Amino acid sequence: MIGVLALQGDFAEHMDVLQALHAMAKEVRSITDLEGCSHLIIPGGESTVMARLMQSCGLWDCILDRAQKGDLAIFGTCAGAILLASEIHGKNAPPSLGLVDMTIDRNAYGSQLQSFHADMDLSTMGRVQCAFIRAPKIIRTGKAVETLATYEGNPVLVTQGRFLASTFHPEARGERAVHRMFMGL
Ligand code: GLN
């Protein structure tokens, strides 16, 4: 079962992609909802707000505990990727789950006005449609991290063990390849 964290942000678009892939999926708003999920998507949105909501309902500690035990695969997109990082740069950075050994710079491309679309060729997945919306930049990756795609020299899709992080939104354009890959983790 794939859970989509549904406290804030664009969780509905992730649910649409999972439905198109005929995956078993549900929205997660509580610790009880997370039970039975082997996979969790942390969507894009506002990382500071999402972290606060996760902490206040107890999901933060529960997710961290299960992820550290290897009991939960996590895909973080944009704000979700920020929360997965071990180090977050930028003003008013949220707390981090620290599950992926990387440094990420929040809002590194600027404001909403600097949001953009790009199509990228990923060796493993072919051409992937990506939306960058107030996207962060991954500015350092540790040895355990594998970079799966770069854009203008910066990693935009990385993986470490059962964790996957993208600074872009595949779901915003109905792209399915990245979700399909996550389902295999
Ligand atoms: N800039 C947002 C943040 O820092 C992330 C934007 C997004 O998820 N599209 O949380």
Tab-separated table of C-alpha atoms and ligand atoms in Angstrom:
chain	number	residue	atom	x	y	z
A	1	MET	CA	0.000	0.000	0.000
A	2	ILE	CA	1.343	3.439	-0.931
A	3	GLY	CA	0.463	6.257	1.428
A	4	VAL	CA	0.400	9.861	0.285
A	5	LEU	CA	0.925	12.349	3.089
A	6	ALA	CA	-2.175	14.528	2.821
A	7	LEU	CA	-1.710	17.224	5.450
A	8	GLN	CA	-0.841	19.984	2.988
A	9	GLY	CA	0.389	20.485	-0.571
A	10	ASP	CA	-0.367	18.726	-3.857
A	11	PHE	CA	-1.202	15.254	-2.552
A	12	ALA	CA	-4.259	14.953	-4.844
A	13	GLU	CA	-2.063	14.986	-7.981
A	14	HIS	CA	0.042	12.149	-6.534
A	15	MET	CA	-3.125	10.165	-5.859
A	16	ASP	CA	-4.143	10.697	-9.512
A	17	VAL	CA	-0.821	9.328	-10.795
A	18	LEU	CA	-1.034	6.299	-8.491
A	19	GLN	CA	-4.591	5.659	-9.606
A	20	ALA	CA	-3.479	5.828	-13.252
A	21	LEU	CA	-0.831	3.222	-12.397
A	22	HIS	CA	-3.493	1.032	-10.713
A	23	ALA	CA	-1.501	1.134	-7.468
A	24	MET	CA	-3.083	0.517	-4.064
A	25	ALA	CA	-2.920	3.983	-2.507
A	26	LYS	CA	-4.430	5.998	0.310
A	27	GLU	CA	-4.185	9.454	1.821
A	28	VAL	CA	-2.313	9.609	5.131
A	29	ARG	CA	-3.331	12.138	7.791
A	30	SER	CA	-2.646	10.193	10.978
A	31	ILE	CA	-0.445	7.494	12.485
A	32	THR	CA	-3.314	5.037	12.032
A	33	ASP	CA	-3.513	5.850	8.301
A	34	LEU	CA	0.206	5.044	7.955
A	35	GLU	CA	-0.222	1.519	9.318
A	36	GLY	CA	-0.103	-0.991	6.504
A	37	CYS	CA	1.781	1.363	4.170
A	38	SER	CA	5.081	0.033	2.857
A	39	HIS	CA	5.665	3.249	0.864
A	40	LEU	CA	5.003	6.928	1.571
A	41	ILE	CA	5.013	9.963	-0.713
A	42	ILE	CA	5.743	13.323	0.896
A	43	PRO	CA	4.373	15.811	-1.650
A	44	GLY	CA	5.342	19.321	-2.626
A	45	GLY	CA	3.873	22.214	-0.702
A	46	GLU	CA	5.420	24.322	2.014
A	47	SER	CA	8.060	22.365	3.902
A	48	THR	CA	7.877	24.519	7.062
A	49	VAL	CA	4.099	24.123	7.347
A	50	MET	CA	4.191	20.441	6.495
A	51	ALA	CA	6.881	19.746	9.122
A	52	ARG	CA	4.830	21.540	11.782
A	53	LEU	CA	1.679	19.600	10.908
A	54	MET	CA	3.602	16.298	10.846
A	55	GLN	CA	5.031	17.005	14.272
A	56	SER	CA	1.736	18.029	15.827
A	57	CYS	CA	-0.083	14.838	14.776
A	58	GLY	CA	2.813	12.534	15.729
A	59	LEU	CA	3.511	11.441	12.158
A	60	TRP	CA	6.980	12.992	12.153
A	61	ASP	CA	8.399	10.610	14.796
A	62	CYS	CA	6.461	7.644	13.460
A	63	ILE	CA	7.732	8.168	9.879
A	64	LEU	CA	11.300	8.701	11.087
A	65	ASP	CA	11.229	5.607	13.259
A	66	ARG	CA	9.866	3.328	10.535
A	67	ALA	CA	12.161	4.804	7.861
A	68	GLN	CA	15.257	4.334	10.030
A	69	LYS	CA	14.296	0.699	10.626
A	70	GLY	CA	14.070	0.159	6.857
A	71	ASP	CA	10.343	-0.439	7.206
A	72	LEU	CA	9.174	2.441	4.985
A	73	ALA	CA	10.228	3.585	1.508
A	74	ILE	CA	9.787	7.340	1.014
A	75	PHE	CA	9.534	9.503	-2.109
A	76	GLY	CA	9.814	13.238	-1.385
A	77	THR	CA	8.997	15.731	-4.124
A	78	CYS	CA	10.150	19.340	-3.764
A	79	ALA	CA	9.057	20.270	-0.196
A	80	GLY	CA	9.148	16.522	0.516
A	81	ALA	CA	12.730	16.358	-0.798
A	82	ILE	CA	13.657	19.276	1.457
A	83	LEU	CA	12.360	17.391	4.505
A	84	LEU	CA	14.338	14.254	3.554
A	85	ALA	CA	17.665	16.127	3.345
A	86	SER	CA	20.276	15.908	6.076
A	87	GLU	CA	21.058	19.615	5.761
A	88	ILE	CA	18.799	22.476	4.653
A	89	HIS	CA	20.078	25.908	3.611
A	90	GLY	CA	17.997	29.054	3.207
A	91	LYS	CA	15.942	31.365	5.384
A	92	ASN	CA	13.579	29.862	7.987
A	93	ALA	CA	14.594	26.302	7.177
A	94	PRO	CA	12.266	23.613	8.524
A	95	PRO	CA	13.540	20.728	10.675
A	96	SER	CA	14.800	17.808	8.596
A	97	LEU	CA	14.163	14.085	8.734
A	98	GLY	CA	17.807	13.650	7.684
A	99	LEU	CA	17.234	10.424	5.764
A	100	VAL	CA	19.142	11.368	2.589
A	101	ASP	CA	22.736	12.524	2.943
A	102	MET	CA	22.500	15.744	0.946
A	103	THR	CA	22.493	19.494	1.394
A	104	ILE	CA	19.549	21.258	-0.177
A	105	ASP	CA	19.012	24.974	-0.733
A	106	ARG	CA	15.366	26.049	-0.367
A	107	ASN	CA	13.812	28.352	-2.970
A	108	ALA	CA	17.162	28.425	-4.771
A	109	TYR	CA	15.602	29.281	-8.151
A	110	GLY	CA	13.688	32.260	-6.721
A	111	SER	CA	9.978	32.870	-6.290
A	112	GLN	CA	6.899	31.507	-8.035
A	113	LEU	CA	7.775	33.670	-11.043
A	114	GLN	CA	10.927	31.667	-11.615
A	115	SER	CA	9.021	28.376	-11.761
A	116	PHE	CA	9.468	26.475	-15.020
A	117	HIS	CA	8.865	23.266	-16.939
A	118	ALA	CA	11.587	21.084	-18.406
A	119	ASP	CA	11.712	17.730	-20.151
A	120	MET	CA	14.647	15.590	-19.151
A	121	ASP	CA	16.151	12.438	-20.556
A	122	LEU	CA	16.709	9.943	-17.796
A	123	SER	CA	18.808	7.004	-18.878
A	124	THR	CA	16.650	4.584	-16.911
A	125	MET	CA	13.240	6.047	-17.750
A	126	GLY	CA	13.436	7.849	-21.068
A	127	ARG	CA	11.973	11.330	-21.460
A	128	VAL	CA	10.378	12.656	-18.275
A	129	GLN	CA	8.228	15.792	-18.006
A	130	CYS	CA	9.129	17.865	-14.968
A	131	ALA	CA	7.744	20.993	-13.327
A	132	PHE	CA	9.997	23.035	-11.060
A	133	ILE	CA	7.846	25.124	-8.705
A	134	ARG	CA	9.702	27.276	-6.188
A	135	ALA	CA	12.137	24.411	-6.382
A	136	PRO	CA	15.115	23.786	-4.129
A	137	LYS	CA	18.611	22.951	-5.417
A	138	ILE	CA	20.597	19.972	-4.206
A	139	ILE	CA	24.044	21.457	-3.650
A	140	ARG	CA	25.853	18.468	-2.111
A	141	THR	CA	25.309	14.730	-2.130
A	142	GLY	CA	27.046	12.218	0.132
A	143	LYS	CA	28.763	9.012	-0.996
A	144	ALA	CA	25.712	6.850	-0.336
A	145	VAL	CA	23.545	8.963	-2.622
A	146	GLU	CA	23.063	8.048	-6.277
A	147	THR	CA	22.152	10.849	-8.678
A	148	LEU	CA	19.611	9.677	-11.258
A	149	ALA	CA	19.115	12.969	-13.099
A	150	THR	CA	20.683	16.416	-13.250
A	151	TYR	CA	19.444	19.724	-14.607
A	152	GLU	CA	21.997	22.421	-15.454
A	153	GLY	CA	24.617	20.540	-13.494
A	154	ASN	CA	22.628	20.072	-10.289
A	155	PRO	CA	21.146	16.760	-9.156
A	156	VAL	CA	17.345	16.864	-9.401
A	157	LEU	CA	16.513	13.205	-8.770
A	158	VAL	CA	18.508	11.226	-6.218
A	159	THR	CA	18.178	8.016	-4.294
A	160	GLN	CA	19.694	6.535	-1.172
A	161	GLY	CA	18.548	3.081	-0.138
A	162	ARG	CA	14.739	3.104	-0.015
A	163	PHE	CA	14.488	6.883	-0.279
A	164	LEU	CA	13.917	8.860	-3.461
A	165	ALA	CA	13.937	12.650	-3.712
A	166	SER	CA	13.105	14.929	-6.632
A	167	THR	CA	13.389	18.703	-6.635
A	168	PHE	CA	10.794	18.748	-9.432
A	169	HIS	CA	7.141	17.663	-9.551
A	170	PRO	CA	6.514	14.709	-11.874
A	171	GLU	CA	2.882	14.555	-10.686
A	172	ALA	CA	2.135	18.132	-11.780
A	173	ARG	CA	2.229	17.053	-15.419
A	174	GLY	CA	0.820	13.573	-14.967
A	175	GLU	CA	4.247	11.978	-15.475
A	176	ARG	CA	4.209	8.373	-14.254
A	177	ALA	CA	7.745	7.028	-14.769
A	178	VAL	CA	9.196	8.274	-11.479
A	179	HIS	CA	6.288	6.920	-9.436
A	180	ARG	CA	6.612	3.584	-11.211
A	181	MET	CA	10.258	3.488	-10.223
A	182	PHE	CA	9.415	4.382	-6.602
A	183	MET	CA	6.951	1.521	-6.402
A	184	GLY	CA	9.886	-0.816	-7.046
A	185	LEU	CA	11.955	0.446	-4.087
B	1	GLN	N1	9.675	26.269	-1.662
B	1	GLN	C1	8.872	25.307	-0.988
B	1	GLN	C2	9.424	24.986	0.398
B	1	GLN	O1	10.426	25.455	0.750
B	1	GLN	C3	8.770	24.035	-1.800
B	1	GLN	C4	7.993	24.270	-3.078
B	1	GLN	C5	7.301	23.077	-3.613
B	1	GLN	O2	7.125	22.066	-2.938
B	1	GLN	N2	6.828	23.203	-4.822
B	1	GLN	O3	8.817	24.274	1.122
